[in-house]
Structure formats: structure tokens, C-alpha cells
Amino acid sequence: MTQAGVHPRASQAPATPERAPGPAGPPAGHSGGHPGRHPAGPPAAAEAPPLESFFARTGGDPLATAFPGRRPVHPASAMDTVPEDEIVPLWHRLYASGRTRRAVAYVHVPFCENHCLFCGFYQNPWRAEAGAPYVDAVIAQMAAFARTPAHDGPPLQAVYLGGGTPTALSGPDIARLVRAIHTHLPLAPDCEITLEGRIHSFGLEKARAAFDAGVTRMSFGVQSFSDAIRRPLGRKAPRRQLIAELEGLVALDRGAIVADLIYGLPDQTPEDVAADVRLCAALGLDGFDLYSLNVIPGTPLLSAIEKGKKRVAAPEELGRYFAAGEAAAEAEGMVSISTTHWQGSLRERNVYNLAVKTGADCLPFGAGAGGFLGGCNYRITTDLDDYAARSGSGDCLTRGMMRQGAGSAVGHAIRYGMERGLLDLSRAEAAFTALCPAPRTALAAHLAPLLAQWQEAGLLAPEHRFHRLTRPGRFWQVAMTGRLLGWLAQHPDMKELR
């Protein structure tokens, strides 16, 4: 992510040897991949940089100048590559014991009806005849998982069907895939089951089939309601269709309906972002996500920018877009439940996205899905033929794994607070003292100079035992989180854990 959050797809997460559009591997994406998508402990550093290099700039508008340039989608994570000869036995050990941590699941559908200009997660062109065999393979993988000891453990808090474009599947295939989730996966009674997709080629018939099967939440990649902005990006559904379809989905009253919005798109203004947010509220949507555009290498959009055919907002301009969207949401009475997600009704909980960003295990299903289990990030094979042949066999389905660092729990505690815009150092301190019962320096004392400088820069303010991010702080949340983890890595006890 960058600033308030680059659109990652809900399934996006940090890269592994095979980069996955799933929560680990990616996710995320979503979301972003989708997510999204597990930042672990603080990144390793050969030499400790000076504290001042983590400071924000003071003076001027913090929305524009607090930090220089842009950051990657996620802060760097302390992870070690698992040697190739250890991957297969490690895979089998992970699945041969019961789980102990909170968990979610990610189901990947790696097909798209077209390649959107800005998207870096395109894998396979959609072919209608590929849908049913692919769903067969995913169900076979779920059934094989249900026979492993790893099926036992805390029930899954959320399941995210991402991609790609899951809504490209036929109604019957969506329904049987969701029914298989209920049959083979250990779901919590209030498990959030999200179907991600596009309004184009969806429709109320598919929506009813999905809801009847057990979907509780639908997330649609609107990006912008403006035809002038959408059309050049490869989005097929015109504004009038978006509005009509979303109105129909809301009228069904069967589950949460949320929209993905992006700011910083070509030819977009801050007022365009505010208008999109107001329209989400007027349509009665249960929530929306607001992400910064991530110009990804290799995408058609970057090529168009380099050739001078497209212009996107400069990094120092993006804060105005975020502020316009957030102010519009506040004026409509919507509530922030993370720095990128807004709640319009109590139906919207956004369980999956917050879980994968803050250290939950994530069970991956589908070709190219990224997952996290037992301290390891990995990605299911992207080869569709290989996946179809072996998905139900119980074989190792990945060629690459990374192992998380010992201090990851502290990093997750910090990220949890930062994602919510309310940093709770007592939560991070508890995770820290569990690793270091007699620390040389308390965590709060170690971080105090950095947090004090950020308060001076207008990025956060003390509130009871918390540090609440201001609007500029929420915009720069990812940059700040990366710096917090980087400074945490300089704590003498954390250095010894690496």
C-alpha cells in the first residue's frame, strides 16, 4: 500500500517465491490480489539508521509533505526463504497438526473477462467452459483439506472468494462452490463469506444463487462511478448500469453490499472521489473501501503513463483526494472501521481484510491462492493443469515457502492498531514481553521519541492509553507502520530475536 492504502485487491499480501494474489504469497489484494495479502515482524537491517530518518517532515501541509515519495504495497517483512528440499516435508507437517491461531480462508478464482488498465494481478482469460472444471478442482482441494488434522482448530472467522473475477462463474458454479465451503471448512457461526467481483455480467439471478448458498457479503470493484474515468480503464459497466444493479442488490436485503473505490485515477479530481462516496451513501451501500491507485510495473496503465498518454495525480496531491473522500463519508454519517474501509450499516464488518493484515492464519484454496499457516507464507501452484490434476490428492501444492521471523507477533499487534487508526501500545507491549520477559527497554519507551515527533508533525494525538491517527496520519498509515516496524527492529532485544 501507499499512503492511506494502495488498492491491493482484498487478497493481496507480501510476496513469496511465487507471488500470489492471495493473503500471503500476495493475497491479496482485494484485497487487494486482494487482497491482501501477512506483514510479519520488523524488517531486518544491516546497520541501524538514525532515528531522524524515521521522522515526519514538520511545517507545511502534512497531507502533502509528511513523508517523501511513495512506498511499496506493504512494509518489508522479516522472512526467511525455506530451502527447496524442506518445502514438501514442511507442507505435510503444517497440515498434519491442528491449528491454534485465529484463521480465515481465501478462495482464488484466477480468471478475468478483460485486463483492466491498472491491474497487476491478471492471470488467465475467462472462458465459460473452464468454470465448472475449475470449481470441481477447488472443491476437491477443500475435501482433501477436510481429511487433514489442520481442519481442527479455531473456526474460520471469514472466507474471501477473490481473484480474478469470481462473479464470472455461472450462478450454479458459484452456489456449489459456496456450499462446498460450508461442507468442508470449519466455519464460525457468524463467518463472513465475501464474494468479490464486477457488476458487469453478474446480475440478480447470480446474486440470489450466491446468497441462497451462504454468501453474506458482496464486494464490487466500482473504482469510480464516472463513465469518463471508468471507460478508459477497461471497466465495461456504465454508470447507469452500476447504479441500477447496486440498487437491485441492496433491495434484495440479503447481505452486506460494499464497493471498492480508488482515488488518484487518470483524469480524476478530489471532488470526483467525494461524489463517489456520497453516491455510495445515497444507494444505501453497507460500506465502501477507499484505496490509493497503485501504478504497478508491467501494467498497461504504467505503459500509457510512460508514453505520455495518461496522467495520474502526483504523490503530493493524493492527500487531497483521500481527505475529500473521508470528509464526504463523515458528512454522510459513515463510520471508519479501518484506515481504508468505511461502514454504512452494521452489516459491514470487513473481517477478512483486517484479519489477513494483522497476523491471522489464512488457508488458501485455488490455483494461485496465497496462504499463511504455522508461521509460513506460501502460494498454491498457478499452473491450472497441474492444480486440476493434484488438487484433491493431498500432495504439496506449492513450490515456494517463506518462514516468518520470531518477532512477528509484536509487528502484528502494531499493525492491528495502525490499521484501525488507534495504536494500542499495551497490546504490542504484551506481545513483546511474551517474547522478552525481562526487556532491557520497555517497548513504549523505545518508541516514545518517534511517536512524540509524529505528534508534533500532526499525524497522531494521545487519547486515553491510545495514539489516535489524525486525518493526515490515516492517509500516511502504511508509511508510518513501515517506519514503526523499522524502528522496532533497532530495539536490542528484537535484534537478538532475528
Short mmCIF file of C-alpha atoms in Angstrom, two decimals:
data_model
loop_
_atom_site.label_atom_id
_atom_site.label_comp_id
_atom_site.label_asym_id
_atom_site.label_seq_id
_atom_site.Cartn_x
_atom_site.Cartn_y
_atom_site.Cartn_z
CA MET A 1 0.00 0.00 0.00
CA THR A 2 0.94 3.62 -0.29
CA GLN A 3 -0.24 6.40 1.96
CA ALA A 4 -3.78 5.58 3.07
CA GLY A 5 -3.63 2.31 1.22
CA VAL A 6 -2.91 1.36 -2.34
CA HIS A 7 -5.65 -0.75 -3.86
CA PRO A 8 -4.21 -4.24 -3.46
CA ARG A 9 -7.28 -6.33 -4.13
CA ALA A 10 -8.54 -7.80 -0.95
CA SER A 11 -6.45 -10.84 -1.45
CA GLN A 12 -3.07 -9.19 -1.57
CA ALA A 13 -0.13 -9.80 0.81
CA PRO A 14 3.64 -9.82 0.75
CA ALA A 15 5.40 -11.73 -1.96
CA THR A 16 6.80 -15.22 -1.60
CA PRO A 17 8.99 -17.02 -4.12
CA GLU A 18 5.83 -17.39 -6.21
CA ARG A 19 3.96 -14.10 -5.83
CA ALA A 20 0.32 -14.79 -5.05
CA PRO A 21 -2.84 -12.80 -5.40
CA GLY A 22 -3.84 -14.15 -2.04
CA PRO A 23 -3.20 -13.02 1.54
CA ALA A 24 0.14 -14.48 1.63
CA GLY A 25 2.12 -15.38 -1.18
CA PRO A 26 0.19 -11.67 -2.23
CA PRO A 27 -3.35 -12.30 -1.09
CA ALA A 28 -4.04 -10.02 -1.84
CA GLY A 29 -5.36 -7.96 -2.85
CA HIS A 30 -8.69 -7.26 -2.73
CA SER A 31 -7.97 -7.28 -1.47
CA GLY A 32 -6.14 -6.34 -2.58
CA GLY A 33 -4.58 -9.59 -5.14
CA HIS A 34 -6.70 -8.59 -2.92
CA PRO A 35 -6.28 -8.95 -1.29
CA GLY A 36 -4.09 -8.83 0.80
CA ARG A 37 -2.23 -10.18 1.31
CA HIS A 38 0.80 -11.04 6.08
CA PRO A 39 3.29 -8.47 7.05
CA ALA A 40 5.33 -10.15 9.71
CA GLY A 41 7.76 -8.74 12.19
CA PRO A 42 10.04 -5.80 11.68
CA PRO A 43 12.38 -5.86 8.69
CA ALA A 44 15.99 -6.76 9.26
CA ALA A 45 18.64 -4.07 8.84
CA ALA A 46 22.38 -4.48 8.49
CA GLU A 47 23.05 -1.08 10.06
CA ALA A 48 20.72 0.87 12.32
CA PRO A 49 19.56 4.02 10.54
CA PRO A 50 19.37 7.19 12.65
CA LEU A 51 16.07 7.89 14.37
CA GLU A 52 15.72 11.11 12.39
CA SER A 53 15.33 9.09 9.17
CA PHE A 54 12.01 7.80 10.56
CA PHE A 55 10.73 11.29 11.41
CA ALA A 56 7.99 13.08 9.52
CA ARG A 57 8.58 16.48 7.98
CA THR A 58 7.17 19.33 10.02
CA GLY A 59 5.78 22.56 8.65
CA GLY A 60 3.55 22.79 5.63
CA ASP A 61 0.60 20.52 4.93
CA PRO A 62 1.19 17.06 6.45
CA LEU A 63 -1.20 15.51 3.90
CA ALA A 64 1.23 16.55 1.18
CA THR A 65 4.68 16.59 2.71
CA ALA A 66 4.89 14.41 5.85
CA PHE A 67 6.96 11.74 4.08
CA PRO A 68 8.84 11.71 0.78
CA GLY A 69 7.76 9.77 -2.28
CA ARG A 70 5.77 6.56 -2.28
CA ARG A 71 6.13 3.22 -0.51
CA PRO A 72 5.59 -0.34 -1.74
CA VAL A 73 2.24 -2.03 -1.23
CA HIS A 74 3.35 -3.38 2.15
CA PRO A 75 6.22 -2.60 4.51
CA ALA A 76 9.06 -5.09 4.27
CA SER A 77 8.68 -8.21 6.38
CA ALA A 78 11.31 -10.23 8.21
CA MET A 79 11.01 -13.60 6.49
CA ASP A 80 13.42 -16.33 5.53
CA THR A 81 13.12 -18.43 2.40
CA VAL A 82 12.54 -22.10 3.14
CA PRO A 83 15.17 -24.24 1.35
CA GLU A 84 13.73 -26.15 -1.59
CA ASP A 85 14.44 -29.59 -0.14
CA GLU A 86 12.48 -28.70 3.03
CA ILE A 87 9.29 -27.44 1.37
CA VAL A 88 7.46 -30.77 0.86
CA PRO A 89 8.10 -32.16 4.37
CA LEU A 90 7.25 -28.77 5.91
CA TRP A 91 3.96 -28.63 3.96
CA HIS A 92 2.98 -32.05 5.30
CA ARG A 93 3.95 -31.09 8.87
CA LEU A 94 1.79 -27.95 8.67
CA TYR A 95 -1.24 -29.97 7.61
CA ALA A 96 -0.55 -32.86 10.00
CA SER A 97 -1.37 -30.97 13.18
CA GLY A 98 -4.32 -29.00 14.49
CA ARG A 99 -4.33 -25.21 14.15
CA THR A 100 -4.07 -22.99 17.23
CA ARG A 101 -4.41 -19.43 15.87
CA ARG A 102 -7.38 -17.38 14.64
CA ALA A 103 -7.90 -18.06 10.97
CA VAL A 104 -9.65 -17.16 7.74
CA ALA A 105 -9.63 -18.72 4.27
CA TYR A 106 -9.04 -17.38 0.77
CA VAL A 107 -10.53 -18.99 -2.36
CA HIS A 108 -8.94 -17.82 -5.61
CA VAL A 109 -10.69 -17.69 -8.99
CA PRO A 110 -7.87 -16.79 -11.42
CA PHE A 111 -9.92 -15.71 -14.45
CA CYS A 112 -10.79 -12.24 -15.77
CA GLU A 113 -13.14 -11.18 -18.55
CA ASN A 114 -10.66 -8.49 -19.60
CA HIS A 115 -7.40 -6.96 -18.39
CA CYS A 116 -8.14 -3.65 -16.69
CA LEU A 117 -5.59 -0.95 -17.41
CA PHE A 118 -4.43 -0.53 -13.78
CA CYS A 119 -4.45 -4.18 -12.65
CA GLY A 120 -1.27 -6.11 -11.90
CA PHE A 121 -2.99 -9.36 -10.90
CA TYR A 122 -4.31 -10.57 -14.25
CA GLN A 123 -3.59 -14.28 -14.77
CA ASN A 124 -5.92 -16.07 -17.17
CA PRO A 125 -8.57 -15.01 -19.70
CA TRP A 126 -12.07 -16.13 -18.78
CA ARG A 127 -13.59 -19.00 -20.78
CA ALA A 128 -17.07 -20.16 -19.79
CA GLU A 129 -16.15 -23.81 -20.35
CA ALA A 130 -13.32 -23.52 -17.78
CA GLY A 131 -15.64 -22.60 -14.90
CA ALA A 132 -17.16 -25.93 -13.89
CA PRO A 133 -13.91 -27.99 -14.08
CA TYR A 134 -12.10 -25.34 -12.05
CA VAL A 135 -14.77 -25.35 -9.35
CA ASP A 136 -14.53 -29.17 -9.29
CA ALA A 137 -10.80 -28.87 -8.59
CA VAL A 138 -11.24 -26.32 -5.80
CA ILE A 139 -13.91 -28.45 -4.14
CA ALA A 140 -11.57 -31.44 -4.37
CA GLN A 141 -8.86 -29.44 -2.59
CA MET A 142 -11.29 -28.46 0.16
CA ALA A 143 -12.40 -32.06 0.61
CA ALA A 144 -8.76 -33.19 0.86
CA PHE A 145 -8.09 -30.47 3.45
CA ALA A 146 -11.09 -31.63 5.49
CA ARG A 147 -9.36 -35.02 5.91
CA THR A 148 -6.23 -33.45 7.46
CA PRO A 149 -5.64 -32.66 11.15
CA ALA A 150 -5.25 -28.99 10.17
CA HIS A 151 -9.01 -28.91 9.70
CA ASP A 152 -9.25 -28.92 13.51
CA GLY A 153 -8.68 -25.68 15.36
CA PRO A 154 -10.31 -22.30 15.81
CA PRO A 155 -13.26 -21.94 13.41
CA LEU A 156 -12.73 -19.67 10.41
CA GLN A 157 -13.85 -16.10 11.02
CA ALA A 158 -14.12 -15.24 7.33
CA VAL A 159 -13.80 -16.72 3.83
CA TYR A 160 -13.00 -14.50 0.86
CA LEU A 161 -13.69 -15.53 -2.73
CA GLY A 162 -11.33 -13.31 -4.71
CA GLY A 163 -9.47 -13.16 -7.95
CA GLY A 164 -9.51 -12.59 -10.73
CA THR A 165 -13.26 -12.27 -11.08
CA PRO A 166 -15.24 -14.86 -9.08
CA THR A 167 -18.52 -13.39 -10.33
CA ALA A 168 -17.60 -14.53 -13.85
CA LEU A 169 -18.55 -18.06 -12.73
CA SER A 170 -22.08 -19.22 -13.51
CA GLY A 171 -24.72 -18.98 -10.79
CA PRO A 172 -24.80 -22.76 -10.25
CA ASP A 173 -20.99 -22.93 -10.01
CA ILE A 174 -20.87 -20.07 -7.51
CA ALA A 175 -23.57 -21.80 -5.46
CA ARG A 176 -21.90 -25.20 -5.33
CA LEU A 177 -18.54 -23.63 -4.52
CA VAL A 178 -20.07 -21.77 -1.57
CA ARG A 179 -21.97 -24.86 -0.44
CA ALA A 180 -18.68 -26.78 -0.51
CA ILE A 181 -17.15 -24.11 1.74
CA HIS A 182 -19.92 -24.78 4.25
CA THR A 183 -19.48 -28.55 3.89
CA HIS A 184 -15.70 -28.88 4.08
CA LEU A 185 -14.38 -25.90 6.05
CA PRO A 186 -14.76 -25.33 9.81
CA LEU A 187 -16.75 -22.09 9.82
CA ALA A 188 -17.63 -19.95 12.83
CA PRO A 189 -21.40 -19.44 13.28
CA ASP A 190 -21.01 -15.79 12.23
CA CYS A 191 -18.43 -16.46 9.50
CA GLU A 192 -18.26 -13.63 6.95
CA ILE A 193 -18.28 -15.10 3.42
CA THR A 194 -17.40 -12.50 0.79
CA LEU A 195 -17.90 -12.83 -2.96
CA GLU A 196 -15.71 -10.34 -4.83
CA GLY A 197 -16.41 -9.34 -8.40
CA ARG A 198 -17.70 -6.94 -11.00
CA ILE A 199 -21.19 -5.71 -11.77
CA HIS A 200 -20.64 -6.47 -15.46
CA SER A 201 -22.15 -9.90 -16.27
CA PHE A 202 -23.30 -10.52 -12.67
CA GLY A 203 -26.99 -9.76 -12.17
CA LEU A 204 -29.63 -10.55 -9.56
CA GLU A 205 -30.04 -14.20 -10.57
CA LYS A 206 -26.42 -14.96 -9.68
CA ALA A 207 -26.76 -12.84 -6.55
CA ARG A 208 -29.75 -14.84 -5.34
CA ALA A 209 -27.91 -18.10 -6.02
CA ALA A 210 -24.89 -16.87 -4.05
CA PHE A 211 -26.96 -15.65 -1.10
CA ASP A 212 -29.02 -18.86 -1.06
CA ALA A 213 -25.79 -20.87 -0.87
CA GLY A 214 -24.46 -18.88 2.08
CA VAL A 215 -22.63 -15.75 0.89
CA THR A 216 -23.03 -12.96 3.47
CA ARG A 217 -21.14 -10.12 1.80
CA MET A 218 -20.52 -8.94 -1.77
CA SER A 219 -17.71 -6.58 -2.74
CA PHE A 220 -17.73 -4.96 -6.18
CA GLY A 221 -14.84 -3.26 -7.94
CA VAL A 222 -16.52 0.02 -8.83
CA GLN A 223 -13.29 2.10 -8.67
CA SER A 224 -15.24 5.17 -9.90
CA PHE A 225 -18.85 5.83 -10.91
CA SER A 226 -17.75 8.32 -13.58
CA ASP A 227 -18.03 6.97 -17.14
CA ALA A 228 -15.30 9.36 -18.27
CA ILE A 229 -12.91 7.82 -15.72
CA ARG A 230 -14.06 4.19 -15.89
CA ARG A 231 -14.24 3.61 -19.61
CA PRO A 232 -10.55 4.32 -20.44
CA LEU A 233 -9.53 1.93 -17.64
CA GLY A 234 -11.33 -1.03 -19.24
CA ARG A 235 -14.35 -1.06 -16.92
CA LYS A 236 -17.29 -2.24 -19.03
CA ALA A 237 -20.39 -1.42 -16.99
CA PRO A 238 -21.59 2.19 -17.49
CA ARG A 239 -22.64 4.37 -14.57
CA ARG A 240 -26.37 3.80 -15.12
CA GLN A 241 -25.88 0.02 -15.01
CA LEU A 242 -23.74 0.24 -11.87
CA ILE A 243 -26.39 2.26 -10.10
CA ALA A 244 -29.29 0.05 -11.24
CA GLU A 245 -27.52 -3.19 -10.29
CA LEU A 246 -26.38 -1.92 -6.90
CA GLU A 247 -29.89 -0.65 -6.16
CA GLY A 248 -31.22 -4.11 -7.01
CA LEU A 249 -28.67 -5.83 -4.76
CA VAL A 250 -29.45 -3.50 -1.86
CA ALA A 251 -33.18 -4.12 -2.37
CA LEU A 252 -32.63 -7.89 -2.03
CA ASP A 253 -31.67 -7.20 1.61
CA ARG A 254 -29.78 -10.50 1.85
CA GLY A 255 -26.29 -9.44 2.94
CA ALA A 256 -23.71 -6.66 3.02
CA ILE A 257 -23.10 -4.85 -0.30
CA VAL A 258 -19.86 -2.87 -0.48
CA ALA A 259 -17.97 -1.05 -3.21
CA ASP A 260 -14.25 -0.72 -3.93
CA LEU A 261 -13.27 2.88 -4.77
CA ILE A 262 -9.87 4.09 -5.95
CA TYR A 263 -8.52 7.64 -5.79
CA GLY A 264 -5.74 9.12 -7.92
CA LEU A 265 -7.07 7.64 -11.18
CA PRO A 266 -6.33 9.35 -14.52
CA ASP A 267 -8.46 12.48 -15.05
CA GLN A 268 -10.00 12.17 -11.57
CA THR A 269 -10.39 15.10 -9.17
CA PRO A 270 -10.87 15.14 -5.39
CA GLU A 271 -14.47 16.20 -5.97
CA ASP A 272 -14.97 13.09 -8.13
CA VAL A 273 -13.90 10.97 -5.15
CA ALA A 274 -16.25 12.83 -2.80
CA ALA A 275 -19.11 12.39 -5.28
CA ASP A 276 -18.45 8.64 -5.47
CA VAL A 277 -18.59 8.39 -1.67
CA ARG A 278 -21.82 10.37 -1.49
CA LEU A 279 -23.35 8.10 -4.14
CA CYS A 280 -22.39 5.01 -2.09
CA ALA A 281 -24.31 6.50 0.81
CA ALA A 282 -27.28 7.51 -1.36
CA LEU A 283 -27.53 3.97 -2.76
CA GLY A 284 -27.68 2.57 0.78
CA LEU A 285 -24.50 0.51 0.44
CA ASP A 286 -23.36 -1.17 3.64
CA GLY A 287 -19.83 0.13 3.18
CA PHE A 288 -17.02 1.02 0.84
CA ASP A 289 -13.24 0.72 0.57
CA LEU A 290 -11.13 3.72 -0.42
CA TYR A 291 -7.69 2.88 -1.81
CA SER A 292 -4.95 4.90 -3.47
CA LEU A 293 -4.11 3.93 -7.03
CA ASN A 294 -1.03 1.74 -7.17
CA VAL A 295 0.75 2.13 -10.51
CA ILE A 296 2.17 -1.38 -10.86
CA PRO A 297 5.15 -2.19 -13.11
CA GLY A 298 4.15 -4.14 -16.21
CA THR A 299 0.56 -2.89 -16.29
CA PRO A 300 -0.97 -1.19 -19.33
CA LEU A 301 -1.56 1.92 -17.22
CA LEU A 302 2.13 2.39 -16.43
CA SER A 303 2.96 1.94 -20.10
CA ALA A 304 0.39 4.61 -21.02
CA ILE A 305 1.82 6.98 -18.38
CA GLU A 306 5.38 6.46 -19.62
CA LYS A 307 4.26 7.24 -23.19
CA GLY A 308 2.53 10.42 -22.03
CA LYS A 309 -0.93 9.14 -22.87
CA LYS A 310 -2.18 9.17 -19.27
CA ARG A 311 -1.53 11.41 -16.28
CA VAL A 312 -2.23 10.41 -12.70
CA ALA A 313 -2.13 12.50 -9.55
CA ALA A 314 1.34 13.30 -8.21
CA PRO A 315 2.17 11.74 -4.80
CA GLU A 316 1.98 15.12 -3.06
CA GLU A 317 -1.56 15.60 -4.44
CA LEU A 318 -3.02 12.31 -3.22
CA GLY A 319 -3.70 13.50 0.31
CA ARG A 320 -6.33 15.92 -1.01
CA TYR A 321 -8.14 13.03 -2.72
CA PHE A 322 -8.14 10.95 0.46
CA ALA A 323 -9.28 13.90 2.57
CA ALA A 324 -12.13 14.66 0.16
CA GLY A 325 -13.37 11.06 0.32
CA GLU A 326 -13.07 10.82 4.09
CA ALA A 327 -14.79 14.16 4.67
CA ALA A 328 -17.67 13.10 2.41
CA ALA A 329 -18.02 9.82 4.33
CA GLU A 330 -18.13 11.65 7.66
CA ALA A 331 -20.73 14.07 6.32
CA GLU A 332 -22.89 11.09 5.29
CA GLY A 333 -22.66 9.57 8.78
CA MET A 334 -20.49 6.62 7.68
CA VAL A 335 -18.03 5.19 10.22
CA SER A 336 -14.37 4.29 9.63
CA ILE A 337 -13.59 0.71 10.67
CA SER A 338 -10.04 0.83 9.30
CA THR A 339 -7.96 3.43 7.52
CA THR A 340 -9.32 2.25 4.15
CA HIS A 341 -12.77 0.82 5.00
CA TRP A 342 -15.99 2.63 5.86
CA GLN A 343 -19.15 1.21 7.36
CA GLY A 344 -22.56 2.39 6.21
CA SER A 345 -24.54 -0.15 8.24
CA LEU A 346 -23.86 -2.71 10.95
CA ARG A 347 -23.87 -5.45 8.31
CA GLU A 348 -20.43 -4.38 7.14
CA ARG A 349 -17.66 -5.82 9.35
CA ASN A 350 -14.74 -6.24 6.94
CA VAL A 351 -13.46 -9.21 8.96
CA TYR A 352 -11.27 -10.82 6.31
CA ASN A 353 -9.28 -7.77 5.27
CA LEU A 354 -8.34 -6.77 8.80
CA ALA A 355 -7.52 -10.37 9.76
CA VAL A 356 -5.07 -11.02 6.91
CA LYS A 357 -3.27 -7.73 7.53
CA THR A 358 -2.81 -8.39 11.23
CA GLY A 359 -1.49 -11.92 11.55
CA ALA A 360 -4.34 -14.41 11.21
CA ASP A 361 -3.66 -17.77 9.60
CA CYS A 362 -5.12 -17.91 6.08
CA LEU A 363 -5.97 -21.22 4.42
CA PRO A 364 -5.54 -20.95 0.63
CA PHE A 365 -7.70 -22.75 -1.94
CA GLY A 366 -7.47 -22.47 -5.72
CA ALA A 367 -4.69 -22.11 -8.28
CA GLY A 368 -2.54 -19.13 -7.36
CA ALA A 369 -4.07 -18.59 -3.91
CA GLY A 370 -1.70 -17.28 -1.27
CA GLY A 371 -1.87 -18.51 2.31
CA PHE A 372 -0.28 -18.38 5.73
CA LEU A 373 -0.14 -21.27 8.18
CA GLY A 374 2.12 -22.17 11.08
CA GLY A 375 4.36 -19.14 10.56
CA CYS A 376 4.86 -19.85 6.84
CA ASN A 377 3.73 -17.94 3.75
CA TYR A 378 3.18 -19.94 0.59
CA ARG A 379 1.29 -19.95 -2.68
CA ILE A 380 -0.68 -22.70 -4.37
CA THR A 381 0.63 -23.59 -7.84
CA THR A 382 -0.57 -21.24 -10.58
CA ASP A 383 -0.46 -23.97 -13.27
CA LEU A 384 -4.12 -24.74 -13.95
CA ASP A 385 -3.46 -28.21 -15.37
CA ASP A 386 -1.16 -29.17 -12.51
CA TYR A 387 -3.66 -27.84 -9.99
CA ALA A 388 -6.57 -29.72 -11.55
CA ALA A 389 -4.58 -32.97 -11.57
CA ARG A 390 -3.40 -32.80 -7.94
CA SER A 391 -5.79 -30.53 -6.00
CA GLY A 392 -7.55 -33.42 -4.27
CA SER A 393 -4.51 -35.64 -3.75
CA GLY A 394 -3.15 -34.21 -0.51
CA ASP A 395 0.16 -33.54 -2.30
CA CYS A 396 2.26 -30.46 -1.60
CA LEU A 397 0.78 -27.81 -3.91
CA THR A 398 3.46 -25.12 -3.60
CA ARG A 399 6.99 -24.69 -4.91
CA GLY A 400 7.95 -21.85 -2.58
CA MET A 401 7.62 -21.02 1.12
CA MET A 402 8.85 -18.32 3.45
CA ARG A 403 9.10 -18.56 7.23
CA GLN A 404 8.12 -15.66 9.48
CA GLY A 405 10.52 -14.10 11.98
CA ALA A 406 10.37 -14.67 15.75
CA GLY A 407 9.18 -11.13 16.48
CA SER A 408 6.20 -11.26 14.15
CA ALA A 409 3.61 -11.15 16.96
CA VAL A 410 4.83 -7.71 18.01
CA GLY A 411 4.62 -6.47 14.43
CA HIS A 412 1.09 -7.82 14.09
CA ALA A 413 0.00 -6.04 17.27
CA ILE A 414 1.35 -2.74 15.96
CA ARG A 415 -0.19 -3.24 12.55
CA TYR A 416 -3.57 -4.10 14.08
CA GLY A 417 -3.74 -0.74 15.85
CA MET A 418 -2.42 1.22 12.89
CA GLU A 419 -4.92 -0.38 10.51
CA ARG A 420 -7.72 0.70 12.83
CA GLY A 421 -6.24 4.18 13.26
CA LEU A 422 -5.87 3.62 17.00
CA LEU A 423 -2.44 2.38 18.10
CA ASP A 424 -2.59 0.46 21.39
CA LEU A 425 0.92 0.11 22.75
CA SER A 426 -0.29 -2.05 25.65
CA ARG A 427 -1.30 -4.71 23.12
CA ALA A 428 2.13 -4.55 21.44
CA GLU A 429 3.87 -4.45 24.84
CA ALA A 430 2.11 -7.67 25.89
CA ALA A 431 3.29 -9.42 22.72
CA PHE A 432 6.79 -8.03 23.27
CA THR A 433 7.11 -9.15 26.91
CA ALA A 434 5.85 -12.62 25.98
CA LEU A 435 8.97 -12.85 23.79
CA CYS A 436 11.25 -10.91 26.14
CA PRO A 437 10.06 -11.34 29.76
CA ALA A 438 12.82 -9.03 31.07
CA PRO A 439 13.39 -6.47 28.29
CA ARG A 440 16.27 -4.06 28.58
CA THR A 441 13.99 -1.24 27.47
CA ALA A 442 10.20 -1.19 27.55
CA LEU A 443 8.64 -1.09 24.10
CA ALA A 444 6.74 2.13 24.84
CA ALA A 445 9.95 3.83 25.93
CA HIS A 446 11.76 2.68 22.80
CA LEU A 447 9.04 4.03 20.52
CA ALA A 448 8.34 7.21 22.52
CA PRO A 449 10.71 9.57 20.64
CA LEU A 450 9.27 8.59 17.27
CA LEU A 451 5.65 8.87 18.42
CA ALA A 452 6.35 12.25 20.04
CA GLN A 453 7.81 13.59 16.80
CA TRP A 454 4.81 12.32 14.81
CA GLN A 455 2.51 14.04 17.29
CA GLU A 456 4.42 17.29 16.68
CA ALA A 457 4.04 16.73 12.93
CA GLY A 458 0.26 16.43 13.29
CA LEU A 459 -0.02 12.73 12.43
CA LEU A 460 -1.36 11.38 15.73
CA ALA A 461 -2.72 12.53 19.06
CA PRO A 462 -2.84 10.85 22.50
CA GLU A 463 -6.24 9.55 23.55
CA HIS A 464 -6.50 7.65 26.84
CA ARG A 465 -3.95 4.82 26.51
CA PHE A 466 -4.02 5.00 22.70
CA HIS A 467 -2.44 7.07 19.95
CA ARG A 468 -5.23 8.07 17.54
CA LEU A 469 -4.20 8.83 13.97
CA THR A 470 -5.32 12.19 12.63
CA ARG A 471 -6.61 12.53 9.07
CA PRO A 472 -3.06 13.04 7.73
CA GLY A 473 -1.99 10.10 9.91
CA ARG A 474 -4.69 7.88 8.43
CA PHE A 475 -3.56 8.91 4.95
CA TRP A 476 0.07 8.05 5.74
CA GLN A 477 -0.77 4.98 7.85
CA VAL A 478 1.18 2.49 5.75
CA ALA A 479 4.27 4.68 5.58
CA MET A 480 4.07 5.19 9.34
CA THR A 481 3.57 1.47 10.02
CA GLY A 482 6.64 0.64 7.96
CA ARG A 483 8.68 3.15 9.93
CA LEU A 484 7.36 1.87 13.27
CA LEU A 485 8.39 -1.66 12.35
CA GLY A 486 11.75 -0.42 11.11
CA TRP A 487 12.43 1.43 14.35
CA LEU A 488 11.19 -1.53 16.39
CA ALA A 489 13.83 -3.64 14.65
CA GLN A 490 16.50 -1.46 16.27
CA HIS A 491 15.41 -2.46 19.79
CA PRO A 492 18.33 -4.53 21.20
CA ASP A 493 16.08 -7.40 22.27
CA MET A 494 14.37 -7.54 18.86
CA LYS A 495 17.75 -7.68 17.16
CA GLU A 496 18.62 -10.79 19.15
CA LEU A 497 15.38 -12.49 18.11
CA ARG A 498 16.34 -12.37 14.43
#
